[in-house]
Amino acid sequence: MARRSYVLVHGAWHGGWCWAAVEARLAACGESAYALTLSGLAHRQDRRPREIDADRHVLDVAQFVETLDLERVVLVLHSYSGVLGPALLGRLRGRVVGLRLIEAALAAPGQALLDAVPPAAAQRYRETAYDRGDGLLIPPPDPRQFHIADPALAAAIGARLTPQPWRTFAEPVSLPGAALRDHGGAYLIATDRDPQPYLDCADQLALAGWRVDRVPGGHELMQTNPAAVVDFLRHA
């Protein structure tokens, strides 16, 4: 049987760089892993952020998979990229054999990410985008909000974060999609966040029959606890 292809999709303000430790461990296990960077972020920062929305990010991932002709794909979505999941599953259904969500956001059809987060968080993103991002970009947050226990690691992560195109948060994915709940998969959530903003997402999917695993490491699990993430990806 052909090996699985793990496609690792980062969350807001990040880039493919955040998966380095997970990629290395998957490779050591003989697995194929691909960590792409979404448009407008990290080394793909764009001078035209007004043109980048969540649909563009869906196409980034879908075209990456299709161009490389990847099969037996395990789609791994972290944080913001969870909202891309239904459209990705709709387009790549014949290629996807597994869904793994890591502290990932869920949005109902027609909902933008700003509609799916707590109102206080949505208001904070709006204010920072218009106060410090010209209404086009959301500046990176203080990495302490990710509950990273190691101050040095938190500082290193914070130094690499880049602004998030505003439309990716403010506008819903408009491409056709498929229901994640119906496909089945597994969800990973951190045990050491209080409050835990993804608890409702985990509970929703657990009710739909998804496996939910819990490990310590805060929101940046792929960097703080990569061994547990790899175990989750391979065995969930």
PDB file of C-alpha atoms in Angstrom:
ATOM      1  CA  MET A   1       0.000   0.000   0.000  1.00  0.00           C
ATOM      2  CA  ALA A   2       1.247   3.503  -0.862  1.00  0.00           C
ATOM      3  CA  ARG A   3       2.436   5.697   1.969  1.00  0.00           C
ATOM      4  CA  ARG A   4       0.202   8.407   3.301  1.00  0.00           C
ATOM      5  CA  SER A   5       0.979  12.032   2.476  1.00  0.00           C
ATOM      6  CA  TYR A   6       0.678  14.352   5.468  1.00  0.00           C
ATOM      7  CA  VAL A   7      -0.215  17.863   4.302  1.00  0.00           C
ATOM      8  CA  LEU A   8       0.453  20.262   7.179  1.00  0.00           C
ATOM      9  CA  VAL A   9      -1.444  23.557   7.094  1.00  0.00           C
ATOM     10  CA  HIS A  10      -0.508  26.285   9.554  1.00  0.00           C
ATOM     11  CA  GLY A  11      -2.731  28.787  11.306  1.00  0.00           C
ATOM     12  CA  ALA A  12      -2.901  32.579  11.329  1.00  0.00           C
ATOM     13  CA  TRP A  13       0.321  34.643  11.415  1.00  0.00           C
ATOM     14  CA  HIS A  14       2.450  31.519  10.916  1.00  0.00           C
ATOM     15  CA  GLY A  15       4.114  29.792   7.981  1.00  0.00           C
ATOM     16  CA  GLY A  16       5.229  26.320   7.012  1.00  0.00           C
ATOM     17  CA  TRP A  17       8.245  26.855   9.294  1.00  0.00           C
ATOM     18  CA  CYS A  18       6.158  26.036  12.385  1.00  0.00           C
ATOM     19  CA  TRP A  19       5.936  22.371  11.339  1.00  0.00           C
ATOM     20  CA  ALA A  20       9.707  21.738  11.104  1.00  0.00           C
ATOM     21  CA  ALA A  21       9.950  19.511  14.184  1.00  0.00           C
ATOM     22  CA  VAL A  22       6.878  17.504  13.163  1.00  0.00           C
ATOM     23  CA  GLU A  23       8.140  17.130   9.583  1.00  0.00           C
ATOM     24  CA  ALA A  24      11.484  15.825  10.819  1.00  0.00           C
ATOM     25  CA  ARG A  25       9.862  13.259  13.103  1.00  0.00           C
ATOM     26  CA  LEU A  26       7.462  12.075  10.416  1.00  0.00           C
ATOM     27  CA  ALA A  27      10.383  11.654   8.010  1.00  0.00           C
ATOM     28  CA  ALA A  28      12.246   9.642  10.648  1.00  0.00           C
ATOM     29  CA  CYS A  29       9.209   7.337  10.787  1.00  0.00           C
ATOM     30  CA  GLY A  30       9.339   6.859   7.019  1.00  0.00           C
ATOM     31  CA  GLU A  31       6.340   9.110   6.352  1.00  0.00           C
ATOM     32  CA  SER A  32       5.928  11.758   3.648  1.00  0.00           C
ATOM     33  CA  ALA A  33       5.106  15.227   4.975  1.00  0.00           C
ATOM     34  CA  TYR A  34       4.565  18.544   3.233  1.00  0.00           C
ATOM     35  CA  ALA A  35       4.317  21.869   5.049  1.00  0.00           C
ATOM     36  CA  LEU A  36       3.239  24.662   2.739  1.00  0.00           C
ATOM     37  CA  THR A  37       2.944  28.381   3.487  1.00  0.00           C
ATOM     38  CA  LEU A  38      -0.311  30.184   2.751  1.00  0.00           C
ATOM     39  CA  SER A  39      -0.436  33.318   0.588  1.00  0.00           C
ATOM     40  CA  GLY A  40       0.446  36.573   2.306  1.00  0.00           C
ATOM     41  CA  LEU A  41       2.307  35.003   5.230  1.00  0.00           C
ATOM     42  CA  ALA A  42       5.922  34.327   6.270  1.00  0.00           C
ATOM     43  CA  HIS A  43       8.123  34.336   3.148  1.00  0.00           C
ATOM     44  CA  ARG A  44       4.993  34.804   1.010  1.00  0.00           C
ATOM     45  CA  GLN A  45       4.109  38.230   2.417  1.00  0.00           C
ATOM     46  CA  ASP A  46       2.369  40.202  -0.288  1.00  0.00           C
ATOM     47  CA  ARG A  47       2.201  43.895  -1.052  1.00  0.00           C
ATOM     48  CA  ARG A  48      -1.444  43.416  -2.045  1.00  0.00           C
ATOM     49  CA  PRO A  49      -3.058  41.896   1.055  1.00  0.00           C
ATOM     50  CA  ARG A  50      -6.495  43.165   0.030  1.00  0.00           C
ATOM     51  CA  GLU A  51      -6.508  40.458  -2.660  1.00  0.00           C
ATOM     52  CA  ILE A  52      -6.014  37.579  -0.204  1.00  0.00           C
ATOM     53  CA  ASP A  53      -9.032  35.930   1.372  1.00  0.00           C
ATOM     54  CA  ALA A  54      -9.855  32.514   2.810  1.00  0.00           C
ATOM     55  CA  ASP A  55     -10.806  31.213  -0.643  1.00  0.00           C
ATOM     56  CA  ARG A  56      -7.267  32.029  -1.778  1.00  0.00           C
ATOM     57  CA  HIS A  57      -5.929  29.925   1.072  1.00  0.00           C
ATOM     58  CA  VAL A  58      -8.191  27.006   0.126  1.00  0.00           C
ATOM     59  CA  LEU A  59      -6.785  27.203  -3.390  1.00  0.00           C
ATOM     60  CA  ASP A  60      -3.219  27.370  -2.064  1.00  0.00           C
ATOM     61  CA  VAL A  61      -3.654  23.990  -0.381  1.00  0.00           C
ATOM     62  CA  ALA A  62      -5.796  22.356  -3.062  1.00  0.00           C
ATOM     63  CA  GLN A  63      -3.509  23.358  -5.904  1.00  0.00           C
ATOM     64  CA  PHE A  64      -0.468  22.239  -3.929  1.00  0.00           C
ATOM     65  CA  VAL A  65      -1.960  18.769  -3.479  1.00  0.00           C
ATOM     66  CA  GLU A  66      -3.146  18.546  -7.075  1.00  0.00           C
ATOM     67  CA  THR A  67       0.081  19.828  -8.609  1.00  0.00           C
ATOM     68  CA  LEU A  68       2.121  17.246  -6.696  1.00  0.00           C
ATOM     69  CA  ASP A  69      -0.578  14.641  -7.442  1.00  0.00           C
ATOM     70  CA  LEU A  70      -0.621  13.564  -3.809  1.00  0.00           C
ATOM     71  CA  GLU A  71      -2.767  10.581  -2.893  1.00  0.00           C
ATOM     72  CA  ARG A  72      -3.772   9.074   0.453  1.00  0.00           C
ATOM     73  CA  VAL A  73      -3.623  12.553   1.966  1.00  0.00           C
ATOM     74  CA  VAL A  74      -3.914  13.103   5.695  1.00  0.00           C
ATOM     75  CA  LEU A  75      -5.008  16.743   5.921  1.00  0.00           C
ATOM     76  CA  VAL A  76      -3.645  18.391   9.071  1.00  0.00           C
ATOM     77  CA  LEU A  77      -5.202  21.743   9.995  1.00  0.00           C
ATOM     78  CA  HIS A  78      -4.077  23.977  12.843  1.00  0.00           C
ATOM     79  CA  SER A  79      -6.011  26.877  14.357  1.00  0.00           C
ATOM     80  CA  TYR A  80      -7.339  29.297  11.681  1.00  0.00           C
ATOM     81  CA  SER A  81      -6.887  26.763   8.890  1.00  0.00           C
ATOM     82  CA  GLY A  82      -9.696  24.675  10.370  1.00  0.00           C
ATOM     83  CA  VAL A  83     -12.151  27.021   8.612  1.00  0.00           C
ATOM     84  CA  LEU A  84     -10.636  25.921   5.287  1.00  0.00           C
ATOM     85  CA  GLY A  85     -11.429  22.276   5.999  1.00  0.00           C
ATOM     86  CA  PRO A  86     -14.918  21.898   4.478  1.00  0.00           C
ATOM     87  CA  ALA A  87     -13.915  23.465   1.146  1.00  0.00           C
ATOM     88  CA  LEU A  88     -10.699  21.432   1.037  1.00  0.00           C
ATOM     89  CA  LEU A  89     -12.578  18.231   1.740  1.00  0.00           C
ATOM     90  CA  GLY A  90     -15.128  19.098  -0.919  1.00  0.00           C
ATOM     91  CA  ARG A  91     -12.444  19.591  -3.540  1.00  0.00           C
ATOM     92  CA  LEU A  92      -9.988  16.891  -2.484  1.00  0.00           C
ATOM     93  CA  ARG A  93     -12.391  14.261  -1.169  1.00  0.00           C
ATOM     94  CA  GLY A  94     -11.081  11.562  -3.518  1.00  0.00           C
ATOM     95  CA  ARG A  95      -7.546  12.115  -2.270  1.00  0.00           C
ATOM     96  CA  VAL A  96      -8.132  12.601   1.472  1.00  0.00           C
ATOM     97  CA  VAL A  97      -7.980   9.512   3.681  1.00  0.00           C
ATOM     98  CA  GLY A  98      -7.728  11.272   7.038  1.00  0.00           C
ATOM     99  CA  LEU A  99      -8.497  14.536   8.803  1.00  0.00           C
ATOM    100  CA  ARG A 100      -6.450  15.681  11.787  1.00  0.00           C
ATOM    101  CA  LEU A 101      -7.382  18.977  13.430  1.00  0.00           C
ATOM    102  CA  ILE A 102      -5.105  20.557  16.044  1.00  0.00           C
ATOM    103  CA  GLU A 103      -6.752  23.251  18.170  1.00  0.00           C
ATOM    104  CA  ALA A 104      -8.578  24.159  14.959  1.00  0.00           C
ATOM    105  CA  ALA A 105     -11.413  26.614  14.478  1.00  0.00           C
ATOM    106  CA  LEU A 106     -14.762  25.474  13.084  1.00  0.00           C
ATOM    107  CA  ALA A 107     -17.101  27.733  11.137  1.00  0.00           C
ATOM    108  CA  ALA A 108     -20.630  26.980   9.970  1.00  0.00           C
ATOM    109  CA  PRO A 109     -21.462  27.524   6.285  1.00  0.00           C
ATOM    110  CA  GLY A 110     -21.504  31.253   5.607  1.00  0.00           C
ATOM    111  CA  GLN A 111     -19.576  32.056   8.778  1.00  0.00           C
ATOM    112  CA  ALA A 112     -16.293  33.920   8.732  1.00  0.00           C
ATOM    113  CA  LEU A 113     -13.649  33.213  11.331  1.00  0.00           C
ATOM    114  CA  LEU A 114     -14.666  36.427  13.125  1.00  0.00           C
ATOM    115  CA  ASP A 115     -18.169  34.973  13.489  1.00  0.00           C
ATOM    116  CA  ALA A 116     -16.808  31.758  14.994  1.00  0.00           C
ATOM    117  CA  VAL A 117     -14.570  33.214  17.722  1.00  0.00           C
ATOM    118  CA  PRO A 118     -15.739  34.811  20.979  1.00  0.00           C
ATOM    119  CA  PRO A 119     -17.032  38.378  20.470  1.00  0.00           C
ATOM    120  CA  ALA A 120     -14.236  39.889  22.580  1.00  0.00           C
ATOM    121  CA  ALA A 121     -11.601  38.236  20.390  1.00  0.00           C
ATOM    122  CA  ALA A 122     -13.363  39.361  17.208  1.00  0.00           C
ATOM    123  CA  GLN A 123     -13.460  42.928  18.478  1.00  0.00           C
ATOM    124  CA  ARG A 124      -9.766  42.807  19.379  1.00  0.00           C
ATOM    125  CA  TYR A 125      -8.877  41.636  15.877  1.00  0.00           C
ATOM    126  CA  ARG A 126     -10.971  44.411  14.324  1.00  0.00           C
ATOM    127  CA  GLU A 127      -9.369  47.072  16.479  1.00  0.00           C
ATOM    128  CA  THR A 128      -5.802  45.951  15.822  1.00  0.00           C
ATOM    129  CA  ALA A 129      -6.459  45.606  12.076  1.00  0.00           C
ATOM    130  CA  TYR A 130      -7.780  49.142  11.789  1.00  0.00           C
ATOM    131  CA  ASP A 131      -5.488  50.753  14.358  1.00  0.00           C
ATOM    132  CA  ARG A 132      -2.231  49.126  13.283  1.00  0.00           C
ATOM    133  CA  GLY A 133      -2.899  47.321  10.008  1.00  0.00           C
ATOM    134  CA  ASP A 134      -4.586  49.970   7.826  1.00  0.00           C
ATOM    135  CA  GLY A 135      -7.686  47.772   7.718  1.00  0.00           C
ATOM    136  CA  LEU A 136      -5.790  45.327   5.520  1.00  0.00           C
ATOM    137  CA  LEU A 137      -3.726  43.269   7.962  1.00  0.00           C
ATOM    138  CA  ILE A 138      -4.089  41.905  11.485  1.00  0.00           C
ATOM    139  CA  PRO A 139      -0.787  42.374  13.336  1.00  0.00           C
ATOM    140  CA  PRO A 140       0.538  39.320  15.177  1.00  0.00           C
ATOM    141  CA  PRO A 141      -0.642  38.928  18.777  1.00  0.00           C
ATOM    142  CA  ASP A 142       1.528  38.686  21.846  1.00  0.00           C
ATOM    143  CA  PRO A 143       2.711  35.036  21.750  1.00  0.00           C
ATOM    144  CA  ARG A 144       1.924  34.722  25.455  1.00  0.00           C
ATOM    145  CA  GLN A 145      -1.717  34.211  24.448  1.00  0.00           C
ATOM    146  CA  PHE A 146      -0.669  30.822  23.042  1.00  0.00           C
ATOM    147  CA  HIS A 147       0.225  29.579  26.555  1.00  0.00           C
ATOM    148  CA  ILE A 148       3.824  28.606  25.750  1.00  0.00           C
ATOM    149  CA  ALA A 149       5.574  27.602  28.958  1.00  0.00           C
ATOM    150  CA  ASP A 150       9.131  28.268  27.717  1.00  0.00           C
ATOM    151  CA  PRO A 151       9.719  32.059  27.498  1.00  0.00           C
ATOM    152  CA  ALA A 152      12.627  31.621  25.080  1.00  0.00           C
ATOM    153  CA  LEU A 153      10.509  29.538  22.717  1.00  0.00           C
ATOM    154  CA  ALA A 154       7.650  32.026  22.988  1.00  0.00           C
ATOM    155  CA  ALA A 155      10.011  34.848  22.030  1.00  0.00           C
ATOM    156  CA  ALA A 156      11.440  32.863  19.114  1.00  0.00           C
ATOM    157  CA  ILE A 157       7.965  32.098  17.784  1.00  0.00           C
ATOM    158  CA  GLY A 158       6.845  35.688  18.257  1.00  0.00           C
ATOM    159  CA  ALA A 159       9.796  36.944  16.215  1.00  0.00           C
ATOM    160  CA  ARG A 160       8.688  34.880  13.198  1.00  0.00           C
ATOM    161  CA  LEU A 161       4.997  35.750  13.165  1.00  0.00           C
ATOM    162  CA  THR A 162       3.797  37.957  10.301  1.00  0.00           C
ATOM    163  CA  PRO A 163       0.580  39.970   9.798  1.00  0.00           C
ATOM    164  CA  GLN A 164      -2.537  38.085   8.695  1.00  0.00           C
ATOM    165  CA  PRO A 165      -4.532  39.404   5.714  1.00  0.00           C
ATOM    166  CA  TRP A 166      -7.726  40.905   7.149  1.00  0.00           C
ATOM    167  CA  ARG A 167     -10.132  39.385   4.634  1.00  0.00           C
ATOM    168  CA  THR A 168      -9.154  35.845   5.693  1.00  0.00           C
ATOM    169  CA  PHE A 169     -10.785  36.565   9.054  1.00  0.00           C
ATOM    170  CA  ALA A 170     -13.564  38.918   7.956  1.00  0.00           C
ATOM    171  CA  GLU A 171     -15.054  36.991   5.027  1.00  0.00           C
ATOM    172  CA  PRO A 172     -16.324  33.401   4.923  1.00  0.00           C
ATOM    173  CA  VAL A 173     -15.057  30.734   2.572  1.00  0.00           C
ATOM    174  CA  SER A 174     -17.384  30.870  -0.438  1.00  0.00           C
ATOM    175  CA  LEU A 175     -16.135  27.796  -2.283  1.00  0.00           C
ATOM    176  CA  PRO A 176     -18.338  24.681  -2.125  1.00  0.00           C
ATOM    177  CA  GLY A 177     -17.542  22.272   0.659  1.00  0.00           C
ATOM    178  CA  ALA A 178     -18.366  19.062   2.461  1.00  0.00           C
ATOM    179  CA  ALA A 179     -19.246  18.500   6.119  1.00  0.00           C
ATOM    180  CA  LEU A 180     -16.222  17.557   8.204  1.00  0.00           C
ATOM    181  CA  ARG A 181     -18.433  15.850  10.775  1.00  0.00           C
ATOM    182  CA  ASP A 182     -19.702  13.389   8.189  1.00  0.00           C
ATOM    183  CA  HIS A 183     -16.212  12.413   7.049  1.00  0.00           C
ATOM    184  CA  GLY A 184     -14.846  11.595  10.466  1.00  0.00           C
ATOM    185  CA  GLY A 185     -11.414  12.328  11.846  1.00  0.00           C
ATOM    186  CA  ALA A 186      -9.524  13.210  15.008  1.00  0.00           C
ATOM    187  CA  TYR A 187      -9.051  16.397  17.014  1.00  0.00           C
ATOM    188  CA  LEU A 188      -6.140  17.319  19.294  1.00  0.00           C
ATOM    189  CA  ILE A 189      -6.554  19.849  22.105  1.00  0.00           C
ATOM    190  CA  ALA A 190      -4.172  21.190  24.751  1.00  0.00           C
ATOM    191  CA  THR A 191      -4.831  20.328  28.383  1.00  0.00           C
ATOM    192  CA  ASP A 192      -2.987  23.320  29.840  1.00  0.00           C
ATOM    193  CA  ARG A 193      -4.954  26.328  28.563  1.00  0.00           C
ATOM    194  CA  ASP A 194      -7.376  28.147  30.841  1.00  0.00           C
ATOM    195  CA  PRO A 195      -9.628  29.292  29.407  1.00  0.00           C
ATOM    196  CA  GLN A 196      -9.511  26.726  26.610  1.00  0.00           C
ATOM    197  CA  PRO A 197     -10.994  28.490  23.538  1.00  0.00           C
ATOM    198  CA  TYR A 198     -11.223  25.322  21.438  1.00  0.00           C
ATOM    199  CA  LEU A 199     -13.140  23.182  23.906  1.00  0.00           C
ATOM    200  CA  ASP A 200     -16.459  23.775  22.150  1.00  0.00           C
ATOM    201  CA  CYS A 201     -14.949  22.751  18.797  1.00  0.00           C
ATOM    202  CA  ALA A 202     -13.611  19.539  20.321  1.00  0.00           C
ATOM    203  CA  ASP A 203     -16.963  18.808  21.953  1.00  0.00           C
ATOM    204  CA  GLN A 204     -18.863  19.355  18.692  1.00  0.00           C
ATOM    205  CA  LEU A 205     -16.717  16.852  16.855  1.00  0.00           C
ATOM    206  CA  ALA A 206     -16.736  14.355  19.722  1.00  0.00           C
ATOM    207  CA  LEU A 207     -20.546  14.330  19.520  1.00  0.00           C
ATOM    208  CA  ALA A 208     -20.184  13.566  15.810  1.00  0.00           C
ATOM    209  CA  GLY A 209     -18.052  10.518  16.621  1.00  0.00           C
ATOM    210  CA  TRP A 210     -14.608  12.021  16.163  1.00  0.00           C
ATOM    211  CA  ARG A 211     -11.740  10.909  18.374  1.00  0.00           C
ATOM    212  CA  VAL A 212     -10.502  13.704  20.663  1.00  0.00           C
ATOM    213  CA  ASP A 213      -7.011  13.476  22.163  1.00  0.00           C
ATOM    214  CA  ARG A 214      -5.626  15.748  24.866  1.00  0.00           C
ATOM    215  CA  VAL A 215      -1.964  16.572  25.529  1.00  0.00           C
ATOM    216  CA  PRO A 216      -0.081  19.424  27.247  1.00  0.00           C
ATOM    217  CA  GLY A 217       1.769  22.103  25.306  1.00  0.00           C
ATOM    218  CA  GLY A 218      -0.474  25.104  24.762  1.00  0.00           C
ATOM    219  CA  HIS A 219      -1.661  26.252  21.350  1.00  0.00           C
ATOM    220  CA  GLU A 220       1.694  25.699  19.614  1.00  0.00           C
ATOM    221  CA  LEU A 221       1.648  21.930  20.089  1.00  0.00           C
ATOM    222  CA  MET A 222       3.587  21.234  16.896  1.00  0.00           C
ATOM    223  CA  GLN A 223       6.492  23.215  18.390  1.00  0.00           C
ATOM    224  CA  THR A 224       6.123  22.529  22.104  1.00  0.00           C
ATOM    225  CA  ASN A 225       5.184  18.828  21.938  1.00  0.00           C
ATOM    226  CA  PRO A 226       6.021  17.536  18.446  1.00  0.00           C
ATOM    227  CA  ALA A 227       6.415  13.914  19.577  1.00  0.00           C
ATOM    228  CA  ALA A 228       2.823  13.851  20.847  1.00  0.00           C
ATOM    229  CA  VAL A 229       1.611  15.517  17.654  1.00  0.00           C
ATOM    230  CA  VAL A 230       3.328  12.902  15.489  1.00  0.00           C
ATOM    231  CA  ASP A 231       1.849  10.102  17.584  1.00  0.00           C
ATOM    232  CA  PHE A 232      -1.578  11.698  17.168  1.00  0.00           C
ATOM    233  CA  LEU A 233      -1.164  12.098  13.406  1.00  0.00           C
ATOM    234  CA  ARG A 234      -0.023   8.536  12.840  1.00  0.00           C
ATOM    235  CA  HIS A 235      -2.244   6.630  15.257  1.00  0.00           C
ATOM    236  CA  ALA A 236      -5.447   8.591  15.825  1.00  0.00           C
TER     237      ALA A 236
END
